[in-house]
Short mmCIF file of C-alpha atoms in Angstrom, two decimals:
data_model
loop_
_atom_site.label_atom_id
_atom_site.label_comp_id
_atom_site.label_asym_id
_atom_site.label_seq_id
_atom_site.Cartn_x
_atom_site.Cartn_y
_atom_site.Cartn_z
CA UNK U 12 85.81 59.84 120.46
CA UNK U 13 87.58 56.72 120.46
CA UNK U 14 86.59 53.82 122.02
CA UNK U 15 88.63 50.92 123.30
CA UNK U 16 88.20 48.06 121.07
CA UNK U 17 87.03 45.34 122.48
CA UNK U 18 88.48 46.35 125.76
CA UNK U 19 91.90 45.34 124.88
CA UNK U 20 94.99 46.62 126.21
CA UNK U 21 97.65 47.70 123.44
CA UNK U 22 95.78 50.04 121.58
CA UNK U 23 96.94 52.82 118.84
CA UNK U 24 94.40 55.08 117.89
CA UNK U 25 94.47 58.59 116.35
CA UNK U 26 91.50 60.68 116.77
CA UNK U 27 90.75 63.59 114.17
CA UNK U 28 93.80 64.01 112.47
CA UNK U 29 93.88 66.75 109.85
CA UNK U 30 97.01 66.68 107.81
CA UNK U 31 98.76 67.56 104.52
CA UNK U 32 101.40 69.48 103.25
CA UNK U 33 102.30 73.09 102.90
CA UNK U 34 98.48 74.92 103.29
CA UNK U 35 97.14 72.21 101.75
CA UNK U 36 94.68 70.03 103.80
CA UNK U 37 94.87 66.32 102.39
CA UNK U 38 93.35 64.16 105.38
CA UNK U 39 90.09 65.41 106.97
CA UNK U 40 89.35 64.29 110.49
CA UNK U 41 91.12 60.85 110.62
CA UNK U 42 89.68 58.74 113.28
CA UNK U 43 91.05 55.18 114.30
CA UNK U 44 92.09 52.60 116.32
CA UNK U 45 94.15 49.09 116.57
CA UNK U 46 94.22 46.56 119.07
CA UNK U 47 97.12 44.35 119.80
CA UNK U 48 97.43 41.33 117.64
CA UNK U 49 94.94 42.37 114.96
CA UNK U 50 95.53 43.05 111.10
CA UNK U 51 93.95 45.89 109.86
CA UNK U 52 94.31 47.71 106.46
CA UNK U 53 93.36 50.53 104.93
CA UNK U 54 92.13 50.93 101.55
CA UNK U 55 90.94 53.77 99.11
CA UNK U 56 91.01 54.87 95.56
CA UNK U 57 93.68 57.13 93.76
CA UNK U 58 94.18 60.35 95.67
CA UNK U 59 92.47 58.91 98.94
CA UNK U 60 95.19 60.09 101.34
CA UNK U 61 96.69 56.70 102.65
CA UNK U 62 99.97 57.34 102.53
CA UNK U 63 99.75 60.71 103.80
CA UNK U 64 97.76 59.65 107.27
CA UNK U 65 100.92 57.37 107.72
CA UNK U 66 103.40 60.15 107.04
CA UNK U 67 101.47 62.58 109.17
CA UNK U 68 101.76 60.07 112.05
CA UNK U 69 105.51 59.98 111.34
CA UNK U 70 105.81 63.86 110.71
CA UNK U 71 106.54 63.55 107.20
CA UNK U 72 103.25 65.22 106.32
CA UNK U 73 102.40 68.35 108.59
CA UNK U 74 99.62 67.63 110.95
CA UNK U 75 97.29 70.47 111.64
CA UNK U 76 95.62 68.72 114.25
CA UNK U 77 94.49 65.92 115.91
CA UNK U 78 95.89 63.65 118.66
CA UNK U 79 97.97 60.01 118.47
CA UNK U 80 97.35 57.78 121.47
CA UNK U 81 98.75 54.49 122.90
CA UNK U 82 96.47 52.97 125.51
CA UNK U 83 94.81 56.82 126.14
CA UNK U 84 98.34 58.02 126.80
CA UNK U 85 99.09 60.76 124.11
CA UNK U 86 101.82 60.79 122.05
CA UNK U 87 103.01 63.55 119.60
CA UNK U 88 103.14 63.00 115.93
CA UNK U 89 106.88 62.65 114.81
CA UNK U 90 107.83 61.62 118.01
CA UNK U 91 110.63 59.16 116.54
CA UNK U 92 112.05 58.76 120.20
CA UNK U 93 108.70 57.66 121.77
CA UNK U 94 107.79 55.74 118.96
CA UNK U 95 110.78 53.79 119.41
CA UNK U 96 110.19 53.20 123.13
CA UNK U 97 106.38 52.44 122.38
CA UNK U 98 106.94 50.10 119.66
CA UNK U 99 105.62 51.67 116.78
CA UNK U 100 107.61 50.65 113.49
CA UNK U 101 106.61 52.08 109.96
CA UNK U 102 107.54 50.68 106.76
CA UNK U 103 107.30 53.40 104.10
CA UNK U 104 106.41 52.57 100.59
CA UNK U 105 109.66 54.09 98.95
CA UNK U 106 113.34 54.76 99.41
CA UNK U 107 113.05 52.59 102.66
CA UNK U 108 116.77 50.77 102.22
CA UNK U 109 120.02 52.32 102.31
CA UNK U 110 121.41 51.16 98.56
CA UNK U 111 124.71 51.62 99.18
CA UNK U 112 124.60 49.82 102.69
CA UNK U 113 124.87 45.92 102.59
CA UNK U 114 121.41 43.76 103.92
CA UNK U 115 123.36 43.45 107.14
CA UNK U 116 124.20 46.98 107.66
CA UNK U 117 120.27 48.07 106.44
CA UNK U 118 119.04 45.44 109.29
CA UNK U 119 121.39 46.81 111.80
CA UNK U 120 120.59 50.22 111.53
CA UNK U 121 117.11 49.15 112.89
CA UNK U 122 118.42 48.32 116.36
CA UNK U 123 119.80 51.49 118.92
CA UNK U 124 121.37 48.65 120.85
CA UNK U 125 124.30 46.44 120.27
CA UNK U 126 121.98 43.97 122.49
CA UNK U 127 120.02 44.00 119.85
CA UNK U 128 121.67 42.71 116.96
CA UNK U 129 121.29 39.32 117.52
CA UNK U 130 117.51 39.66 116.41
CA UNK U 131 119.00 39.75 113.05
CA UNK U 132 118.56 35.30 113.67
CA UNK U 133 114.66 35.77 114.03
CA UNK U 134 114.23 38.17 110.73
CA UNK U 135 116.33 36.02 108.75
CA UNK U 136 114.31 32.82 110.40
CA UNK U 137 111.24 35.02 108.62
CA UNK U 138 112.99 36.01 105.57
CA UNK U 139 115.33 33.10 104.33
CA UNK U 140 116.05 34.91 101.23
CA UNK U 141 117.30 38.01 103.14
CA UNK U 142 119.72 35.39 104.98
CA UNK U 143 121.15 34.59 101.91
CA UNK U 144 121.95 38.13 100.58
CA UNK U 145 123.68 39.50 103.28
CA UNK U 146 126.21 41.13 101.50
CA UNK U 147 124.45 42.53 98.89
CA UNK U 148 123.62 46.28 98.90
CA UNK U 149 120.39 47.51 98.84
CA UNK U 150 120.23 48.48 95.98
CA UNK U 151 121.11 45.22 94.04
CA UNK U 152 118.28 43.61 95.78
CA UNK U 153 114.81 42.96 94.03
CA UNK U 154 111.45 44.56 94.66
CA UNK U 155 110.70 41.77 96.60
CA UNK U 156 113.81 41.71 98.46
CA UNK U 157 113.77 45.19 99.08
CA UNK U 158 110.13 45.04 100.81
CA UNK U 159 111.36 42.16 102.78
CA UNK U 160 114.62 43.80 103.81
CA UNK U 161 112.38 47.29 104.93
CA UNK U 162 109.92 45.08 106.75
CA UNK U 163 112.82 42.86 108.42
CA UNK U 164 114.53 46.22 109.18
CA UNK U 165 111.36 47.72 111.25
CA UNK U 166 111.40 44.18 112.68
CA UNK U 167 114.86 44.58 114.45
CA UNK U 168 113.39 46.90 116.83
CA UNK U 169 110.84 44.01 118.13
CA UNK U 170 107.67 46.55 117.44
CA UNK U 171 104.42 46.01 118.70
CA UNK U 172 103.03 47.77 116.17
CA UNK U 173 103.78 47.76 112.40
CA UNK U 174 103.08 50.32 110.36
CA UNK U 175 103.65 49.60 106.61
CA UNK U 176 102.65 51.69 103.55
CA UNK U 177 101.58 49.65 100.26
CA UNK U 178 102.56 45.93 101.51
CA UNK U 179 102.28 44.80 97.79
CA UNK U 180 103.92 47.63 95.83
CA UNK U 181 105.85 46.92 93.03
CA UNK U 182 105.75 43.05 93.57
CA UNK U 183 104.00 40.47 91.46
CA UNK U 184 100.66 39.16 93.15
CA UNK U 185 102.66 35.87 93.97
CA UNK U 186 105.01 37.85 95.91
CA UNK U 187 102.88 39.90 97.50
CA UNK U 188 100.90 36.99 98.93
CA UNK U 189 104.36 35.37 100.08
CA UNK U 190 104.99 38.76 102.25
CA UNK U 191 101.08 38.97 103.44
CA UNK U 192 101.79 35.32 104.94
CA UNK U 193 104.64 36.30 106.67
CA UNK U 194 102.72 39.22 108.33
CA UNK U 195 100.34 36.89 108.91
CA UNK U 196 102.46 34.45 110.79
CA UNK U 197 103.98 38.01 112.95
CA UNK U 198 100.51 38.67 113.63
CA UNK U 199 99.81 35.33 115.07
CA UNK U 200 102.50 36.16 117.53
CA UNK U 201 100.99 39.13 118.73
CA UNK U 202 101.90 42.09 115.93
CA UNK U 203 99.73 44.74 115.73
CA UNK U 204 99.61 45.24 111.90
CA UNK U 205 98.35 48.59 110.09
CA UNK U 206 98.87 48.20 106.63
CA UNK U 207 98.11 50.63 103.51
CA UNK U 208 97.03 48.35 100.64
CA UNK U 209 96.04 49.02 97.14
CA UNK U 210 95.29 45.01 96.32
CA UNK U 211 91.97 45.14 97.52
CA UNK U 212 91.49 41.19 96.73
CA UNK U 213 94.90 40.87 99.51
CA UNK U 214 93.55 43.46 101.85
CA UNK U 215 90.32 42.06 102.56
CA UNK U 216 91.44 38.23 102.32
CA UNK U 217 94.93 38.92 104.69
CA UNK U 218 93.18 41.07 107.10
CA UNK U 219 89.94 40.74 109.27
CA UNK U 220 89.15 44.98 109.84
CA UNK U 221 89.44 47.33 107.39
CA UNK U 222 89.10 51.21 107.15
CA UNK U 223 87.75 52.61 103.81
CA UNK U 224 89.57 56.57 102.96
CA UNK U 225 88.07 58.49 100.26
CA UNK U 226 89.13 62.01 99.93
CA UNK U 227 90.94 62.27 102.79
CA UNK U 228 87.92 61.07 104.96
CA UNK U 229 87.73 57.54 106.59
CA UNK U 230 84.60 55.38 106.87
CA UNK U 231 84.32 53.51 110.51
CA UNK U 232 86.14 50.73 110.88
CA UNK U 233 84.27 47.24 109.51
CA UNK U 234 85.32 44.10 108.87
CA UNK U 235 86.16 42.67 105.72
CA UNK U 236 83.10 40.87 105.10
CA UNK U 237 80.65 43.97 106.43
CA UNK U 238 82.42 45.97 103.78
CA UNK U 239 81.99 43.40 101.32
CA UNK U 240 78.43 43.59 101.78
CA UNK U 241 77.67 46.76 102.04
CA UNK U 242 79.64 48.43 99.20
CA UNK U 243 80.13 48.08 95.76
CA UNK U 244 83.85 48.37 95.65
CA UNK U 245 84.56 47.74 92.16
CA UNK U 246 82.48 50.94 91.24
CA UNK U 247 83.54 53.16 94.35
CA UNK U 248 87.20 52.26 93.13
CA UNK U 249 86.73 53.10 89.62
CA UNK U 250 84.79 56.31 90.40
CA UNK U 251 87.57 57.84 92.95
CA UNK U 252 86.97 60.94 94.44
CA UNK U 253 83.23 61.44 93.42
CA UNK U 254 80.64 62.78 95.36
CA UNK U 255 78.66 59.71 96.03
CA UNK U 256 81.60 58.12 96.87
CA UNK U 257 82.10 60.88 99.69
CA UNK U 258 78.92 59.80 101.38
CA UNK U 259 80.01 56.31 101.97
CA UNK U 260 82.39 58.13 104.65
CA UNK U 261 79.79 59.29 106.96
CA UNK U 262 78.73 57.40 110.06
CA UNK U 263 75.88 54.89 109.16
CA UNK U 264 72.74 55.46 111.46
CA UNK U 265 73.00 53.60 114.67
CA UNK U 266 76.70 52.36 114.34
CA UNK U 267 78.76 53.60 117.11
CA UNK U 268 82.50 54.78 116.75
CA UNK I 23 89.42 59.15 57.25
CA UNK I 24 90.53 60.75 60.37
CA UNK I 25 93.93 61.39 60.32
CA UNK I 26 96.07 60.01 63.17
CA UNK I 27 98.37 62.27 64.57
CA UNK I 28 99.83 61.05 67.27
CA UNK I 29 100.59 57.13 67.59
CA UNK I 30 101.99 54.40 69.51
CA UNK I 31 102.08 50.90 68.26
CA UNK I 32 103.47 47.83 70.18
CA UNK I 33 104.60 49.98 72.90
CA UNK I 34 106.54 47.51 75.34
CA UNK I 35 108.40 49.48 78.40
CA UNK I 36 109.76 48.20 81.82
CA UNK I 37 111.14 49.94 84.64
CA UNK I 38 113.80 47.61 86.71
CA UNK I 39 112.76 44.25 86.84
CA UNK I 40 108.56 45.62 86.35
CA UNK I 41 106.89 45.49 82.70
CA UNK I 42 104.73 48.97 83.07
CA UNK I 43 103.92 48.37 79.61
CA UNK I 44 103.14 45.18 77.56
CA UNK I 45 102.27 45.93 74.11
CA UNK I 46 99.98 49.08 73.86
CA UNK I 47 98.15 50.25 70.44
CA UNK I 48 96.78 53.96 71.05
CA UNK I 49 96.13 56.53 68.48
CA UNK I 50 94.64 59.89 68.60
CA UNK I 51 92.59 61.33 65.65
CA UNK I 52 93.25 65.06 64.68
CA UNK I 53 91.36 66.90 67.19
CA UNK I 54 89.84 64.49 68.94
CA UNK I 55 90.68 64.43 72.70
CA UNK I 56 91.28 60.58 74.40
CA UNK I 57 90.97 60.48 78.21
CA UNK I 58 93.73 57.03 79.19
CA UNK I 59 92.52 55.88 82.69
CA UNK I 60 92.91 52.61 84.82
CA UNK I 61 93.88 51.66 88.22
CA UNK I 62 97.40 52.77 89.43
CA UNK I 63 100.42 51.05 87.92
CA UNK I 64 98.55 50.23 84.93
CA UNK I 65 101.01 51.95 82.67
CA UNK I 66 99.20 55.28 81.65
CA UNK I 67 102.07 57.67 82.44
CA UNK I 68 104.56 55.45 81.05
CA UNK I 69 102.76 55.75 77.77
CA UNK I 70 103.09 59.88 78.10
CA UNK I 71 106.86 59.25 79.03
CA UNK I 72 107.58 56.93 76.20
CA UNK I 73 105.07 59.21 73.51
CA UNK I 74 106.80 62.94 74.73
CA UNK I 75 110.68 61.06 74.80
CA UNK I 76 111.02 61.80 78.33
CA UNK I 77 112.39 57.79 79.00
CA UNK I 78 114.37 55.81 76.43
CA UNK I 79 114.78 52.04 75.68
CA UNK I 80 110.79 51.56 74.99
CA UNK I 81 110.40 48.56 72.33
CA UNK I 82 107.58 49.80 69.71
CA UNK I 83 107.01 53.03 67.71
CA UNK I 84 105.87 56.28 68.43
CA UNK I 85 104.63 58.42 65.32
CA UNK I 86 103.62 61.83 64.82
CA UNK I 87 101.89 62.54 61.56
CA UNK I 88 103.38 59.33 60.34
CA UNK I 89 106.95 60.06 60.93
CA UNK I 90 108.74 57.68 62.90
CA UNK I 91 109.44 60.01 66.66
CA UNK I 92 110.99 57.22 68.76
CA UNK I 93 114.45 57.93 69.04
CA UNK I 94 113.86 62.09 68.99
CA UNK I 95 115.16 64.28 72.13
CA UNK I 96 112.32 65.48 74.00
CA UNK I 97 113.73 69.25 72.44
CA UNK I 98 112.95 68.03 68.91
CA UNK I 99 109.73 66.73 69.67
CA UNK I 100 108.50 69.62 71.62
CA UNK I 101 109.68 71.96 68.59
CA UNK I 102 107.36 69.69 66.47
CA UNK I 103 104.92 70.63 68.58
CA UNK I 104 104.27 67.88 70.86
CA UNK I 105 103.86 69.32 74.51
CA UNK I 106 102.82 68.06 78.01
CA UNK I 107 102.23 68.39 81.38
CA UNK I 108 103.75 66.96 84.43
CA UNK I 109 102.56 65.77 87.69
CA UNK I 110 104.20 68.67 89.22
CA UNK I 111 104.28 71.87 86.92
CA UNK I 112 107.57 72.36 85.90
CA UNK I 113 107.59 76.34 85.57
CA UNK I 114 110.84 78.51 85.83
CA UNK I 115 110.30 79.11 89.91
CA UNK I 116 112.20 82.02 90.33
CA UNK I 117 110.74 84.10 87.46
CA UNK I 118 107.64 85.45 87.65
CA UNK I 119 104.01 83.81 86.11
CA UNK I 120 103.93 86.38 83.28
CA UNK I 121 108.09 85.83 82.14
CA UNK I 122 107.22 81.99 82.23
CA UNK I 123 104.03 83.07 79.76
CA UNK I 124 106.47 85.24 77.84
CA UNK I 125 108.91 82.79 77.15
CA UNK I 126 106.25 80.48 75.93
CA UNK I 127 104.84 83.21 73.64
CA UNK I 128 108.40 83.26 71.88
CA UNK I 129 108.28 80.45 70.60
CA UNK I 130 104.72 80.33 68.99
CA UNK I 131 105.26 83.61 67.15
CA UNK I 132 105.49 82.65 63.35
CA UNK I 133 108.44 85.12 62.55
CA UNK I 134 111.75 83.50 63.01
CA UNK I 135 113.83 84.52 66.17
CA UNK I 136 116.48 85.55 64.29
CA UNK I 137 115.24 89.08 63.62
CA UNK I 138 116.97 91.52 65.54
CA UNK I 139 116.04 94.89 64.03
CA UNK I 140 115.23 96.82 66.98
CA UNK I 141 111.88 98.22 66.01
CA UNK I 142 110.49 95.09 65.11
CA UNK I 143 111.40 93.48 67.93
CA UNK I 144 109.82 95.58 70.20
CA UNK I 145 106.56 95.67 68.51
CA UNK I 146 106.28 91.56 68.68
CA UNK I 147 107.64 92.06 72.20
CA UNK I 148 104.52 94.42 72.81
CA UNK I 149 102.75 91.93 70.81
CA UNK I 150 103.64 88.86 72.74
CA UNK I 151 102.93 90.78 76.57
CA UNK I 152 99.19 91.56 75.39
CA UNK I 153 98.80 87.99 74.23
CA UNK I 154 100.06 86.68 77.58
CA UNK I 155 98.15 89.45 79.66
CA UNK I 156 95.35 88.62 77.66
CA UNK I 157 95.33 84.83 78.78
CA UNK I 158 96.18 85.44 82.28
CA UNK I 159 92.59 87.59 82.20
CA UNK I 160 90.95 84.72 80.82
CA UNK I 161 92.04 82.46 83.23
CA UNK I 162 91.80 84.90 86.17
CA UNK I 163 95.31 84.84 87.20
CA UNK I 164 96.14 88.69 86.31
CA UNK I 165 96.54 89.45 89.93
CA UNK I 166 99.49 86.96 90.24
CA UNK I 167 101.45 88.05 87.11
CA UNK I 168 104.04 88.90 89.19
CA UNK I 169 104.51 86.32 91.44
CA UNK I 170 107.36 84.36 91.47
CA UNK I 171 106.24 81.08 89.83
CA UNK I 172 107.43 79.50 93.44
CA UNK I 173 104.66 81.15 95.22
CA UNK I 174 101.61 79.43 93.53
CA UNK I 175 99.08 77.27 94.47
CA UNK I 176 98.84 73.61 92.72
CA UNK I 177 96.13 74.50 91.32
CA UNK I 178 97.33 77.93 89.85
CA UNK I 179 100.57 76.00 88.89
CA UNK I 180 98.68 74.14 86.97
CA UNK I 181 96.50 76.71 85.23
CA UNK I 182 100.11 78.43 84.50
CA UNK I 183 101.37 75.53 83.04
CA UNK I 184 98.28 75.24 80.66
CA UNK I 185 98.30 79.14 79.91
CA UNK I 186 102.03 78.31 78.75
CA UNK I 187 101.20 75.79 76.69
CA UNK I 188 98.35 77.49 74.98
CA UNK I 189 100.79 80.26 74.13
CA UNK I 190 102.81 77.97 72.72
CA UNK I 191 100.13 77.07 69.92
CA UNK I 192 100.96 73.12 69.94
CA UNK I 193 99.71 70.02 67.66
CA UNK I 194 99.45 67.80 70.33
CA UNK I 195 99.20 68.00 74.18
CA UNK I 196 99.81 64.79 76.61
CA UNK I 197 97.98 65.96 79.97
CA UNK I 198 99.52 63.62 82.77
CA UNK I 199 96.66 63.79 85.43
CA UNK I 200 96.26 67.32 85.29
CA UNK I 201 93.07 67.56 87.93
CA UNK I 202 95.30 66.53 90.91
CA UNK I 203 96.12 69.10 93.22
CA UNK I 204 93.77 71.42 92.09
CA UNK I 205 91.10 73.22 93.97
CA UNK I 206 87.49 72.67 93.15
CA UNK I 207 87.13 76.63 92.15
CA UNK I 208 90.37 76.02 89.87
CA UNK I 209 89.16 73.06 88.18
CA UNK I 210 86.71 74.71 86.13
CA UNK I 211 89.26 77.34 84.91
CA UNK I 212 91.22 74.31 84.17
CA UNK I 213 88.84 72.83 82.22
CA UNK I 214 88.32 75.97 80.13
CA UNK I 215 91.61 76.22 79.39
CA UNK I 216 91.77 72.57 77.88
CA UNK I 217 88.64 73.44 76.01
CA UNK I 218 90.64 76.15 74.52
CA UNK I 219 92.92 74.06 73.47
CA UNK I 220 90.49 71.57 71.73
CA UNK I 221 89.05 75.16 70.13
CA UNK I 222 92.32 76.24 68.81
CA UNK I 223 92.82 72.70 67.15
CA UNK I 224 95.25 70.74 69.42
CA UNK I 225 94.54 67.06 69.52
CA UNK I 226 94.70 65.64 73.10
CA UNK I 227 95.35 62.63 75.35
CA UNK I 228 94.76 62.81 78.78
CA UNK I 229 95.24 60.47 81.86
CA UNK I 230 92.85 61.55 84.41
CA UNK I 231 91.91 59.69 87.67
CA UNK I 232 88.64 61.85 87.89
CA UNK I 233 86.13 60.32 85.66
CA UNK I 234 83.71 63.34 85.70
CA UNK I 235 86.34 65.28 83.74
CA UNK I 236 87.11 62.17 81.59
CA UNK I 237 83.48 62.33 80.60
CA UNK I 238 82.81 66.18 80.11
CA UNK I 239 86.14 66.62 78.07
CA UNK I 240 86.90 63.28 76.42
CA UNK I 241 85.69 61.99 72.93
CA UNK I 242 86.53 58.63 73.48
CA UNK I 243 87.87 56.64 76.48
CA UNK I 244 90.77 53.85 76.72
CA UNK I 245 91.43 51.86 79.76
CA UNK I 246 94.94 49.96 80.54
CA UNK I 247 95.41 47.54 83.53
CA UNK I 248 98.25 45.62 83.89
CA UNK I 249 100.11 47.27 81.01
CA UNK I 250 97.40 47.27 78.53
CA UNK I 251 94.66 48.12 76.73
CA UNK I 252 91.52 46.33 78.26
CA UNK I 253 88.27 48.33 76.93
CA UNK I 254 87.79 51.11 74.92
CA UNK I 255 84.54 53.43 74.41
CA UNK I 256 82.10 55.90 75.93
CA UNK I 257 82.56 56.23 79.73
CA UNK I 258 78.72 54.55 80.47
CA UNK I 259 80.23 51.68 78.83
CA UNK I 260 83.44 51.22 80.36
CA UNK I 261 81.11 52.10 83.85
CA UNK I 262 79.13 48.83 82.79
CA UNK I 263 82.32 46.92 82.11
CA UNK I 264 82.72 44.35 85.15
CA UNK I 265 86.24 43.80 83.79
CA UNK I 266 87.55 47.07 83.96
CA UNK I 267 85.51 47.60 87.50
CA UNK I 268 87.19 44.38 88.83
CA UNK I 269 90.69 45.35 87.54
CA UNK I 270 90.32 48.54 90.14
CA UNK I 271 90.43 45.95 93.29
CA UNK I 272 94.11 44.44 91.78
CA UNK I 273 94.91 40.66 90.71
CA UNK I 274 95.25 38.15 93.13
CA UNK I 275 98.34 35.71 92.02
CA UNK I 276 97.00 32.64 90.11
CA UNK I 277 97.00 29.44 92.13
CA UNK I 278 99.79 27.27 91.93
CA UNK I 279 98.89 24.21 89.27
CA UNK I 280 97.83 21.20 90.94
CA UNK I 281 97.89 17.93 89.32
CA UNK I 282 94.59 17.15 90.26
CA UNK I 283 92.72 19.97 88.67
CA UNK I 284 94.95 20.36 85.76
CA UNK I 285 94.62 24.14 84.91
CA UNK I 286 96.96 26.16 83.74
CA UNK I 287 98.28 29.36 85.24
#
């Protein structure tokens, strides 16, 4: 059961998602919700299924059961037209820019209507480095530029929700922190951010809310401070998919969903 | 003193602009099994890629029984008895499981493959067949002997991959996250297959995230983070090592040096 987060509107939620590849289940009963203007991190040790969760939402991995909702209206997983209409944008971890197209062309692909092309100005304002590389081909960009371009293209559709898989992936710590800072700016402007993040320090620093995933199961949401207090994260991440870790995903007694 | 069978010295390798391995030294002694663990992006798989010759352009040396194999082709390295597993098992997908194994058994025979005397060939063929069926029996795979390799579960694929390696009688085996995608039921069989490799005298290096298996199977553990070794020893020492535990949580960038603090980056 999904409970409204603080009664705010603009809630994106998933209920009981079971997903995976072929016949194998990777995600078991994922339930989460994200409210407008919030930044939530999804963290977990290796093999937790974090990427698979997003892939299931966007129809790249197979969804065996469960529901997606925006403000209690159900949407089908992988229904990209609905996602576009509702403003749900996805930044995948890999192959997230077209290498043979220029930065400008990549950005323009993020819109469906010519009237939205002017949003390029906003994106360049946010990422000045992209502005200097408009004619560079996607394949010639550095890792940091590529991530910025991938995010920039998602922003071209003026989304309400940004689901980003591995913010800091392949970036130096400094570049990752700079990107997170930009995401923070967007959050302050009302964008809902849901980020899979491998770097736990950064996830906890930049997101006020966090879901810990272990072996395809999600621990109920907590504030970053609460999680740090309750769980020895270093050991959890070291042990990975151990039996003792799985217990952490059970709902603590007395805590509501 | 135990002979070092396979060794990497001063290994360095970058992918694009990212330095994956920054000066790594690792050596495995005869009959030893070492576990290589560490957070994502530590460079563990890259070490395997370099040792097996699957990537080029690294600096440093790879030695097999003291011979520099850094520039050898993958084919030559495999022929010298250094084999590996891959993140996704690379079986011949359109061939049956049994055929996949027969190919491996052929390479393991002591007699040269040049022998074409009909009688001799048939007898050897029968021996190979019985060896393969034997291995399939031992790991509960006899029922899928005639299945196409494309028609297997992840765990079965991995087991067949290991069976193929067993039949090749290798000197060194590099295991790249062998337990990934393997169902709980098949994990014990996989551990048995690895145990058999050891029993037959092979030297092993295993990259793995599942620490329970590292603990059960390996003599020694090496921890990598950010391209280099940060700790080595027994599993309980490593669990108690704060630097190791923290390395799994990711790095923060260094604060920009300020004039008042005078601290370096």
